[in-house]
Each structure stands twice: as structure tokens, then as C-alpha cells.
Short mmCIF file of C-alpha atoms in Angstrom, two decimals:
data_model
loop_
_atom_site.label_atom_id
_atom_site.label_comp_id
_atom_site.label_asym_id
_atom_site.label_seq_id
_atom_site.Cartn_x
_atom_site.Cartn_y
_atom_site.Cartn_z
CA UNK A 62 146.60 103.52 83.83
CA UNK A 63 145.36 103.86 87.39
CA UNK A 64 142.51 106.22 86.60
CA UNK A 65 139.12 104.53 86.13
CA UNK A 66 137.09 105.54 83.12
CA UNK A 67 133.43 105.28 82.36
CA UNK A 68 132.54 103.44 79.21
CA UNK A 69 130.06 105.96 77.94
CA UNK A 70 130.67 109.59 77.06
CA UNK A 71 130.66 112.04 79.90
CA UNK A 72 128.96 115.37 79.99
CA UNK A 73 131.07 118.38 80.94
CA UNK A 74 132.04 118.40 84.62
CA UNK A 75 134.53 120.32 86.71
CA UNK A 76 137.27 117.73 86.14
CA UNK A 77 136.50 117.13 82.47
CA UNK A 78 139.15 119.63 81.42
CA UNK A 79 141.79 117.84 83.53
CA UNK A 80 140.63 114.48 82.21
CA UNK A 81 141.03 115.66 78.61
CA UNK A 82 144.49 117.08 79.38
CA UNK A 83 145.62 113.77 80.91
CA UNK A 84 144.35 111.90 77.86
CA UNK A 85 146.04 114.42 75.53
CA UNK A 86 149.38 114.03 77.34
CA UNK A 87 149.22 110.25 77.01
CA UNK A 88 148.19 110.31 73.36
CA UNK A 89 150.66 113.02 72.25
CA UNK A 90 153.53 111.29 74.09
CA UNK A 91 152.66 107.97 72.45
CA UNK A 92 151.79 109.15 68.95
CA UNK A 93 153.33 112.59 68.53
CA UNK A 94 151.43 115.63 67.32
CA UNK A 95 150.68 114.61 63.74
CA UNK A 96 149.77 111.06 64.77
CA UNK A 97 147.16 112.15 67.32
CA UNK A 98 143.66 113.31 66.46
CA UNK A 99 141.28 115.32 68.65
CA UNK A 100 138.87 112.41 68.14
CA UNK A 101 141.44 109.93 69.56
CA UNK A 102 142.06 112.14 72.60
CA UNK A 103 138.30 112.43 73.16
CA UNK A 104 137.84 108.66 72.89
CA UNK A 105 140.75 108.09 75.32
CA UNK A 106 139.15 110.52 77.79
CA UNK A 107 135.71 109.04 77.26
CA UNK A 108 134.16 112.37 76.19
CA UNK A 109 132.59 113.78 73.06
CA UNK A 110 135.06 115.42 70.62
CA UNK A 111 132.87 118.54 70.68
CA UNK A 112 133.77 118.93 74.35
CA UNK A 113 137.48 118.93 73.51
CA UNK A 114 136.89 121.69 70.98
CA UNK A 115 134.74 123.52 73.52
CA UNK A 116 137.51 123.56 76.14
CA UNK A 117 140.58 123.93 73.93
CA UNK A 118 139.66 125.12 70.44
CA UNK A 119 142.15 123.62 67.98
CA UNK A 120 144.54 120.67 68.26
CA UNK A 121 147.43 123.21 68.50
CA UNK A 122 145.86 124.77 71.59
CA UNK A 123 145.22 121.35 73.10
CA UNK A 124 148.86 120.37 72.55
CA UNK A 125 150.27 123.53 74.13
CA UNK A 126 147.87 123.17 77.09
CA UNK A 127 148.96 119.54 77.53
CA UNK A 128 152.59 120.69 78.00
CA UNK A 129 151.47 122.35 81.27
CA UNK A 130 153.82 125.30 80.73
CA UNK A 131 153.46 128.33 83.00
CA UNK A 132 152.90 130.42 79.86
CA UNK A 133 151.87 129.91 76.25
CA UNK A 134 155.29 130.20 74.58
CA UNK A 135 153.77 131.24 71.24
CA UNK A 136 151.92 134.23 72.65
CA UNK A 137 154.54 135.31 75.18
CA UNK A 138 157.57 135.06 72.89
CA UNK A 139 155.72 136.93 70.12
CA UNK A 140 154.81 139.65 72.62
CA UNK A 141 158.37 139.90 74.03
CA UNK A 142 159.86 140.02 70.54
CA UNK A 143 157.49 142.83 69.60
CA UNK A 144 158.35 144.72 72.80
CA UNK A 145 162.15 144.74 72.17
CA UNK A 146 163.51 148.18 71.36
CA UNK A 147 163.86 148.60 67.61
CA UNK A 148 167.64 148.99 67.80
CA UNK A 149 168.12 145.81 69.88
CA UNK A 150 169.87 143.21 67.76
CA UNK A 151 168.28 144.54 64.64
CA UNK A 152 170.72 142.55 62.51
CA UNK A 153 170.96 139.59 64.86
CA UNK A 154 167.96 137.27 65.07
CA UNK A 155 169.98 135.30 67.65
CA UNK A 156 170.14 138.33 69.94
CA UNK A 157 166.40 139.02 69.56
CA UNK A 158 165.52 135.38 70.21
CA UNK A 159 167.77 135.16 73.28
CA UNK A 160 166.55 138.46 74.74
CA UNK A 161 162.95 137.27 74.45
CA UNK A 162 163.71 133.81 75.89
CA UNK A 163 165.80 135.13 78.81
CA UNK A 164 163.17 137.74 79.70
CA UNK A 165 160.81 134.81 80.29
CA UNK A 166 163.26 132.36 81.95
CA UNK A 167 164.80 134.97 84.26
CA UNK A 168 161.34 135.74 85.67
CA UNK A 169 161.30 134.08 89.13
CA UNK A 170 157.54 133.54 88.90
CA UNK A 171 157.95 131.39 85.77
CA UNK A 172 161.32 129.67 86.20
CA UNK A 173 160.30 126.65 88.31
CA UNK A 174 157.47 125.77 85.91
CA UNK A 175 159.77 126.09 82.88
CA UNK A 176 162.45 123.92 84.50
CA UNK A 177 159.78 121.29 85.26
CA UNK A 178 158.66 121.37 81.61
CA UNK A 179 162.23 120.83 80.37
CA UNK A 180 162.61 117.90 82.78
CA UNK A 181 159.41 116.35 81.34
CA UNK A 182 160.78 116.77 77.82
CA UNK A 183 163.90 114.87 78.91
CA UNK A 184 162.06 111.95 80.50
CA UNK A 185 161.68 108.81 78.43
CA UNK A 186 158.71 109.44 76.11
CA UNK A 187 159.21 113.20 76.32
CA UNK A 188 161.29 113.20 73.15
CA UNK A 189 158.14 112.64 71.09
CA UNK A 190 156.63 115.78 72.63
CA UNK A 191 159.67 117.79 71.53
CA UNK A 192 160.19 116.24 68.13
CA UNK A 193 156.65 115.82 66.92
CA UNK A 194 154.96 118.59 68.89
CA UNK A 195 157.10 121.42 70.21
CA UNK A 196 159.07 121.75 66.97
CA UNK A 197 156.15 122.13 64.52
CA UNK A 198 153.74 123.92 66.89
CA UNK A 199 156.08 126.35 68.67
CA UNK A 200 159.57 126.40 67.19
CA UNK A 201 159.02 126.61 63.44
CA UNK A 202 156.37 129.38 63.73
CA UNK A 203 158.81 131.25 66.01
CA UNK A 204 161.44 131.02 63.27
CA UNK A 205 158.95 132.42 60.78
CA UNK A 206 158.26 135.28 63.18
CA UNK A 207 162.01 135.98 63.33
CA UNK A 208 162.19 135.99 59.54
CA UNK A 209 164.59 133.04 59.45
CA UNK A 210 165.06 131.23 56.12
CA UNK A 211 164.41 127.47 56.10
CA UNK A 212 162.99 127.52 59.65
CA UNK A 213 162.21 123.78 59.60
CA UNK A 214 165.94 123.05 59.25
CA UNK A 215 167.48 125.97 61.11
CA UNK A 216 165.19 126.18 64.15
CA UNK A 217 165.95 122.60 65.32
CA UNK A 218 169.69 123.37 64.93
CA UNK A 219 169.36 126.51 67.03
CA UNK A 220 167.05 124.67 69.44
CA UNK A 221 169.88 122.31 70.44
CA UNK A 222 172.02 125.35 71.27
CA UNK A 223 169.28 127.18 73.20
CA UNK A 224 168.28 123.98 74.98
CA UNK A 225 171.89 123.38 76.06
CA UNK A 226 172.15 126.96 77.26
CA UNK A 227 168.91 126.76 79.27
CA UNK A 228 169.98 123.46 80.86
CA UNK A 229 173.41 124.89 81.71
CA UNK A 230 172.07 128.17 83.09
CA UNK A 231 168.93 127.02 84.91
CA UNK A 232 168.99 123.23 85.52
CA UNK A 233 172.70 122.60 86.15
CA UNK A 234 173.65 126.15 87.24
CA UNK A 235 176.95 125.80 85.40
CA UNK A 236 179.33 128.74 85.85
CA UNK A 237 180.05 131.17 84.28
CA UNK A 238 176.73 130.79 82.42
CA UNK A 239 174.52 130.63 85.52
CA UNK A 240 175.55 133.98 87.03
CA UNK A 241 176.03 136.04 83.87
CA UNK A 242 173.67 139.01 83.56
CA UNK A 243 171.22 138.46 80.70
CA UNK A 244 172.96 141.00 78.48
CA UNK A 245 176.25 139.11 78.84
CA UNK A 246 174.56 135.83 77.90
CA UNK A 247 173.15 137.56 74.82
CA UNK A 248 176.56 139.04 73.92
CA UNK A 249 178.23 135.63 74.32
CA UNK A 250 175.72 133.38 72.59
CA UNK A 251 173.95 135.58 69.99
CA UNK A 252 176.86 135.18 67.51
CA UNK A 253 176.72 131.42 68.15
CA UNK A 254 172.98 131.28 67.43
CA UNK A 255 173.34 133.56 64.41
CA UNK A 256 175.77 131.03 62.95
CA UNK A 257 172.89 128.48 62.99
CA UNK A 258 170.19 131.00 62.00
CA UNK A 259 172.01 132.84 59.22
CA UNK A 260 175.22 130.95 58.40
CA UNK A 261 175.91 128.64 55.52
CA UNK A 262 174.56 125.12 56.00
CA UNK A 263 176.65 122.19 54.82
CA UNK A 264 175.34 121.13 51.42
CA UNK A 265 173.17 118.05 51.68
CA UNK A 266 174.68 114.84 50.34
CA UNK A 267 174.04 114.62 46.62
CA UNK A 268 171.54 111.95 45.57
CA UNK B 147 169.22 104.36 102.12
CA UNK B 148 168.05 100.80 101.77
CA UNK B 149 171.48 99.21 102.03
CA UNK B 150 172.44 97.96 105.50
CA UNK B 151 175.88 98.87 106.76
CA UNK B 152 178.11 97.34 109.38
CA UNK B 153 179.33 99.69 112.04
CA UNK B 154 182.94 98.57 111.96
CA UNK B 155 185.33 98.70 109.04
CA UNK B 156 185.13 95.90 106.54
CA UNK B 157 188.02 94.02 105.05
CA UNK B 158 188.16 93.76 101.25
CA UNK B 159 185.45 91.51 99.82
CA UNK B 160 184.00 90.92 96.38
CA UNK B 161 181.37 93.62 96.83
CA UNK B 162 183.62 96.13 98.60
CA UNK B 163 184.36 97.89 95.31
CA UNK B 164 180.62 98.28 94.58
CA UNK B 165 180.02 99.43 98.16
CA UNK B 166 182.70 102.13 97.82
CA UNK B 167 181.25 103.26 94.45
CA UNK B 168 177.75 103.57 95.95
CA UNK B 169 179.15 105.63 98.81
CA UNK B 170 181.18 107.78 96.41
CA UNK B 171 178.10 108.48 94.25
CA UNK B 172 176.10 109.57 97.30
CA UNK B 173 178.90 111.74 98.71
CA UNK B 174 179.88 113.39 95.39
CA UNK B 175 176.22 114.12 94.57
CA UNK B 176 175.69 115.68 97.99
CA UNK B 177 178.97 117.55 98.41
CA UNK B 178 180.46 117.95 94.95
CA UNK B 179 184.00 116.99 94.04
CA UNK B 180 185.96 119.51 96.08
CA UNK B 181 183.70 119.09 99.12
CA UNK B 182 184.17 115.31 99.28
CA UNK B 183 187.24 113.58 100.73
CA UNK B 184 188.35 110.00 100.15
CA UNK B 185 188.19 109.67 103.94
CA UNK B 186 184.51 110.74 103.95
CA UNK B 187 183.66 108.22 101.21
CA UNK B 188 185.48 105.49 103.14
CA UNK B 189 183.61 106.36 106.34
CA UNK B 190 180.29 106.39 104.47
CA UNK B 191 181.08 102.93 103.04
CA UNK B 192 182.34 101.66 106.39
CA UNK B 193 185.78 100.74 105.03
CA UNK B 194 189.35 101.85 105.61
CA UNK B 195 190.51 104.78 103.40
CA UNK B 196 193.49 102.66 102.35
CA UNK B 197 191.04 100.27 100.70
CA UNK B 198 189.58 103.12 98.61
CA UNK B 199 193.09 104.02 97.44
CA UNK B 200 193.78 100.35 96.78
CA UNK B 201 190.77 99.99 94.49
CA UNK B 202 190.71 103.40 92.83
CA UNK B 203 194.01 105.22 93.25
CA UNK B 204 193.30 108.95 93.45
CA UNK B 205 190.11 110.91 94.16
CA UNK B 206 189.96 111.82 90.43
CA UNK B 207 189.85 108.13 89.49
CA UNK B 208 187.23 107.45 92.14
CA UNK B 209 185.06 110.28 90.81
CA UNK B 210 185.25 109.11 87.19
CA UNK B 211 184.51 105.51 88.27
CA UNK B 212 181.50 106.73 90.27
CA UNK B 213 179.99 108.24 87.08
CA UNK B 214 179.60 104.67 85.76
CA UNK B 215 180.42 105.74 82.20
CA UNK B 216 181.02 103.04 79.61
CA UNK B 217 184.48 104.62 79.03
CA UNK B 218 186.91 106.88 80.86
CA UNK B 219 186.26 110.12 78.92
CA UNK B 220 189.70 111.52 79.81
CA UNK B 221 191.62 108.61 78.32
CA UNK B 222 189.33 107.94 75.35
CA UNK B 223 188.97 111.57 74.19
CA UNK B 224 192.74 112.12 74.51
CA UNK B 225 193.31 108.99 72.41
CA UNK B 226 190.72 109.96 69.77
CA UNK B 227 192.11 113.49 69.53
CA UNK B 228 195.61 112.10 69.03
CA UNK B 229 194.32 109.68 66.37
CA UNK B 230 192.73 112.40 64.18
CA UNK B 231 194.54 112.96 60.90
CA UNK B 232 196.87 115.94 61.18
CA UNK B 233 194.98 117.94 58.55
CA UNK B 234 191.58 117.42 60.24
CA UNK B 235 190.38 120.71 61.65
CA UNK B 236 193.92 121.88 62.24
CA UNK B 237 192.72 125.44 62.77
CA UNK B 238 189.41 124.51 64.39
CA UNK B 239 189.50 123.16 67.94
CA UNK B 240 185.71 122.89 67.67
CA UNK B 241 186.03 120.47 64.74
CA UNK B 242 188.65 118.37 66.55
CA UNK B 243 186.56 118.26 69.73
CA UNK B 244 183.38 117.29 67.85
CA UNK B 245 185.10 114.62 65.75
CA UNK B 246 186.49 113.01 68.90
CA UNK B 247 183.15 113.22 70.77
CA UNK B 248 181.06 111.91 67.85
CA UNK B 249 183.46 109.00 67.26
CA UNK B 250 182.63 107.88 70.81
CA UNK B 251 178.88 108.68 70.81
CA UNK B 252 178.21 107.17 67.36
CA UNK B 253 179.65 103.84 68.58
CA UNK B 254 176.59 101.59 69.10
CA UNK B 255 178.40 99.67 71.87
CA UNK B 256 178.80 102.84 73.94
CA UNK B 257 175.74 104.93 73.12
CA UNK B 258 173.21 103.47 75.58
CA UNK B 259 175.63 103.86 78.49
CA UNK B 260 176.43 107.45 77.53
CA UNK B 261 172.74 108.34 77.22
CA UNK B 262 172.14 106.84 80.67
CA UNK B 263 174.99 108.94 82.09
CA UNK B 264 173.52 112.15 80.62
CA UNK B 265 170.12 111.26 82.11
CA UNK B 266 171.78 110.82 85.54
CA UNK B 267 173.43 114.25 85.15
CA UNK B 268 169.98 115.74 84.49
CA UNK B 269 168.27 114.15 87.49
CA UNK B 270 167.86 116.30 90.59
CA UNK B 271 171.22 116.17 92.42
CA UNK B 272 173.06 115.36 89.18
CA UNK B 273 173.86 119.04 88.62
CA UNK B 274 176.44 118.87 91.42
CA UNK B 275 178.18 116.02 89.60
CA UNK B 276 178.43 118.16 86.46
CA UNK B 277 179.31 121.45 88.08
CA UNK B 278 181.67 120.38 90.82
CA UNK B 279 183.00 117.17 89.28
CA UNK B 280 182.74 116.73 85.52
CA UNK B 281 183.85 120.29 84.78
CA UNK B 282 187.12 120.35 86.81
CA UNK B 283 188.02 116.65 86.39
CA UNK B 284 187.14 116.06 82.72
CA UNK B 285 186.21 119.27 80.89
CA UNK B 286 188.90 121.77 81.87
CA UNK B 287 191.77 119.28 81.29
CA UNK B 288 190.20 118.51 77.89
CA UNK B 289 190.34 122.22 77.06
CA UNK B 290 194.01 122.30 78.05
CA UNK B 291 194.63 119.35 75.74
CA UNK B 292 192.95 121.29 72.91
CA UNK B 293 195.15 124.29 73.62
CA UNK B 294 192.18 126.53 74.46
CA UNK B 295 192.89 129.80 76.29
CA UNK B 296 191.01 130.37 79.56
CA UNK B 297 189.62 126.79 79.59
CA UNK B 298 187.85 127.29 82.94
CA UNK B 299 185.64 129.97 81.32
CA UNK B 300 185.44 128.72 77.75
CA UNK B 301 184.94 125.00 78.30
CA UNK B 302 181.72 125.44 80.32
CA UNK B 303 180.40 127.76 77.56
CA UNK B 304 181.19 125.18 74.90
CA UNK B 305 179.86 122.42 77.17
CA UNK B 306 176.36 123.92 77.05
CA UNK B 307 176.52 123.79 73.25
CA UNK B 308 177.88 120.23 73.07
CA UNK B 309 175.44 119.09 75.72
CA UNK B 310 172.51 120.54 73.77
CA UNK B 311 173.78 118.89 70.60
CA UNK B 312 174.16 115.47 72.28
CA UNK B 313 170.68 115.73 73.80
CA UNK B 314 169.20 116.75 70.44
CA UNK B 315 171.01 114.06 68.45
CA UNK B 316 170.88 111.09 70.82
CA UNK B 317 168.24 111.61 73.55
CA UNK B 318 165.52 113.49 71.65
CA UNK B 319 166.45 112.34 68.12
CA UNK B 320 165.62 115.80 66.79
CA UNK B 321 165.83 116.14 63.01
CA UNK B 322 167.84 117.15 61.06
CA UNK B 323 170.50 116.70 63.78
CA UNK B 324 169.71 113.06 64.55
CA UNK B 325 170.24 111.67 61.03
CA UNK B 326 173.11 113.86 59.87
CA UNK B 327 176.30 111.96 59.08
CA UNK B 328 179.03 112.81 61.61
CA UNK B 329 180.95 114.93 59.11
CA UNK B 330 177.87 117.08 58.48
CA UNK B 331 177.38 117.62 62.22
CA UNK B 332 181.02 118.71 62.43
CA UNK B 333 180.64 121.05 59.44
CA UNK B 334 177.48 122.58 60.94
CA UNK B 335 178.54 122.97 64.56
CA UNK B 336 182.34 123.38 64.52
CA UNK B 337 182.07 127.11 63.61
CA UNK B 338 179.52 127.47 66.43
CA UNK B 339 181.85 125.83 68.96
CA UNK B 340 184.84 127.79 67.67
CA UNK B 341 182.94 130.98 68.46
CA UNK B 342 182.94 129.87 72.15
CA UNK B 343 186.47 128.41 72.07
CA UNK B 344 188.29 131.15 70.17
CA UNK B 345 185.97 134.17 69.84
CA UNK B 346 185.97 137.33 71.83
CA UNK B 347 184.30 137.05 75.22
CA UNK B 348 182.17 139.94 76.47
CA UNK B 349 184.25 142.01 78.85
CA UNK B 350 183.29 141.33 82.46
CA UNK B 351 181.29 144.04 84.19
CA UNK B 352 183.64 146.64 85.61
CA UNK B 353 183.79 146.77 89.41
#
């Protein structure tokens, strides 16, 4: 830790927000979402917990802010899902999910920031952010929004497929995935995602 | 480039092989597989091209060696595919592919090296190694071995799905994928991969 910290608690100051975000990133990466309290982040930043609540509201908001995404995926994906024409993939949650995700990722103003976020997730330590943060805070609620059964099991399954697709299309620029128009990506991969979202799951090993 | 190089050509020496591999990694990452000649790698290493052929045989072999994988994926996957019981996934190329891949990745002696290789692929510059090297040298021939139609289109599609699965299971340790027994991973994802390997592809945009 190269940053110097005061021992006492700091009052609000222009860089207090950034200081709290740095502390949140370190604590969430080390302890995951459930294992990190707002109080621990405040202590790590050397500020009063009330100041964390003042700047960020809940622990969920603090976590999403600490990911430094160019958008709040919860709000934007909910909005894009709601904006899809009623007939679009009405029987395919995979198609609806992909259309919403691609409408964000294909936006040139957002793409570089999203790619940077995926790279952070893939750095050593980033796996805790995915596993213990992104999944419960973003992914499972998104599954509930899509009306998926057993979202805590199915959304991580579908996440591996979407994650692979995003890496292939945007990070690696793998053809033919990189140059396909969005509607062709949806046509190709929606049935694949639906298999994870709607299909039979292998029965769990008997006790 | 921190390594010093002689101007003239070097004779073979104990570190010549390592020197050639370093040069190959730099050239392949910069120019891709097709854009890199054995002659260019030799020049970059300051050795005679004959020495490159002496140590590595063909350009294919040189490329695979430069990936620094714990195994040669071409040889090992071909061997694992051949070793599968005849009844295993006889109608599912996705099941056969996954069984072969998981038998390699679940091997504790190989896993750390494979994870390191995936991380290198994901570093900036690594995308050229995937796109212009791993796909034509490893992936498309693997599709031919599986008897897949249009392997140059279908194998990259399936690669995004396998890549996402490997990242979820081994790099991020995302549940439930991380703790599933291999046969449950196969049962869950083989139908997903078969959709990419056997299913209808969206018709390409008319001219």
C-alpha cells in the first residue's frame, strides 16, 4: 500500500469518495462481497462509516461503484430489457439477455471501459469480485428479472457462456464472432444460452 | 527488449533454443502466425534459419512450442479423443470434445500451466496468438478430427463457449461450475456445444 493514511477519521473532502472506492476495491477483492462490511471499508479508508453511506448508500451500491464500470449494469440492463420490442425473443430469455447485453457492449462510448472491467475481473484477485460480488449483486437479480427458474444455479452457467462470447467478440476479436452483426450473434447464441437458462439440468448426485 | 543480442549469427549453444523461443513469441504476438516466417524469427534471434528448423522442425511446431503449454494440445487431445470408450458421446461431438478437454484440465500436474497459458492469451497482444495462431494451428484441425462440418466457422464459435467454461471453472472458480464432477460438466454443456457444432447457423447476410 503506497498511499499514506491518517490515523484518525477524516472529514469529507474532495478526494474522500476516491479514497473510499480504493479501500472498497481492496477489501472486496480480499474478502468478497459477503465477507466485507461497510464498517471495514470505512476503517480501511480511515473515515466514518456514515460518510460511506452518505456517498454510496448501501453496500450493493458501494460494490458496483468499486467495479468502476462505465455504467451501472443493474440499471442499464433492466432499462434495455424493458425497451426491447414485445415480440423480440418473447419465448427466448437468451435472446432478450443477449440483445440487452450487445446493445451496451456494441456502444463505442462504453466498450473500452467494459473491456477494462473484464480484464480486471481476470487479473489475479479479480475472481473474488466475480464470484462473491458480481454474481449475487448483478447476475442473480438479472436472472430474476428475466424470470429464470433457479437463477443462482442457472445464471452462473449462462455467465460462463456470455463471458466467453464477450471475450471472443471484444477482447480477442475472434472471427466470425467479432464481425457478426448483433442480430446474427443473437440468432447463433440465443439457443445456446436458452439451453442453460431453460434446459434440463443434470440431476445432482444423490446423497 | 532487455536481452542483448549479438549482431552476427550465433552457432548452436545451450540457450539458443530459449533465444529462438523468445524471438518466436515476440514475432508471433506482433505479426500473427501467417504473418511470421521462420526466417524472420531466426533474424530476430540472430541465428541461422537452419538452426530454427533443427530445433523445432516446422513453423507449426515452433508456434506450439512458443505457447509454452505444459502439453502439445494437438497430440494430447487427439490421444484422449482416441482413448474415449466407443459408446461415450458417440452422437455428441460436444461431449467427446469436453471429455477430452476436461481430462487434461482436471489433471493437477497440468492445470497451473494451462491457467498460465490462458492468462497469456488474455494479456494485451495475446489476442493475436489466439486469432492468428491457436485457431488455425490447433482448433480447426481439432474440428476436422471431430468430423465437424465447416470447422473454420464452427470451431471459433464453440471456442468462445469452451473458453468461457474453462475461465469459469478454473480461473474464476465460479460455482456451481467449479465443483461439478467432470461428468456433470459434460452433461450440462455438451448439448450447448453441440448447438454450435451441429446446429443450424444463421444464414449469412445476402450481398
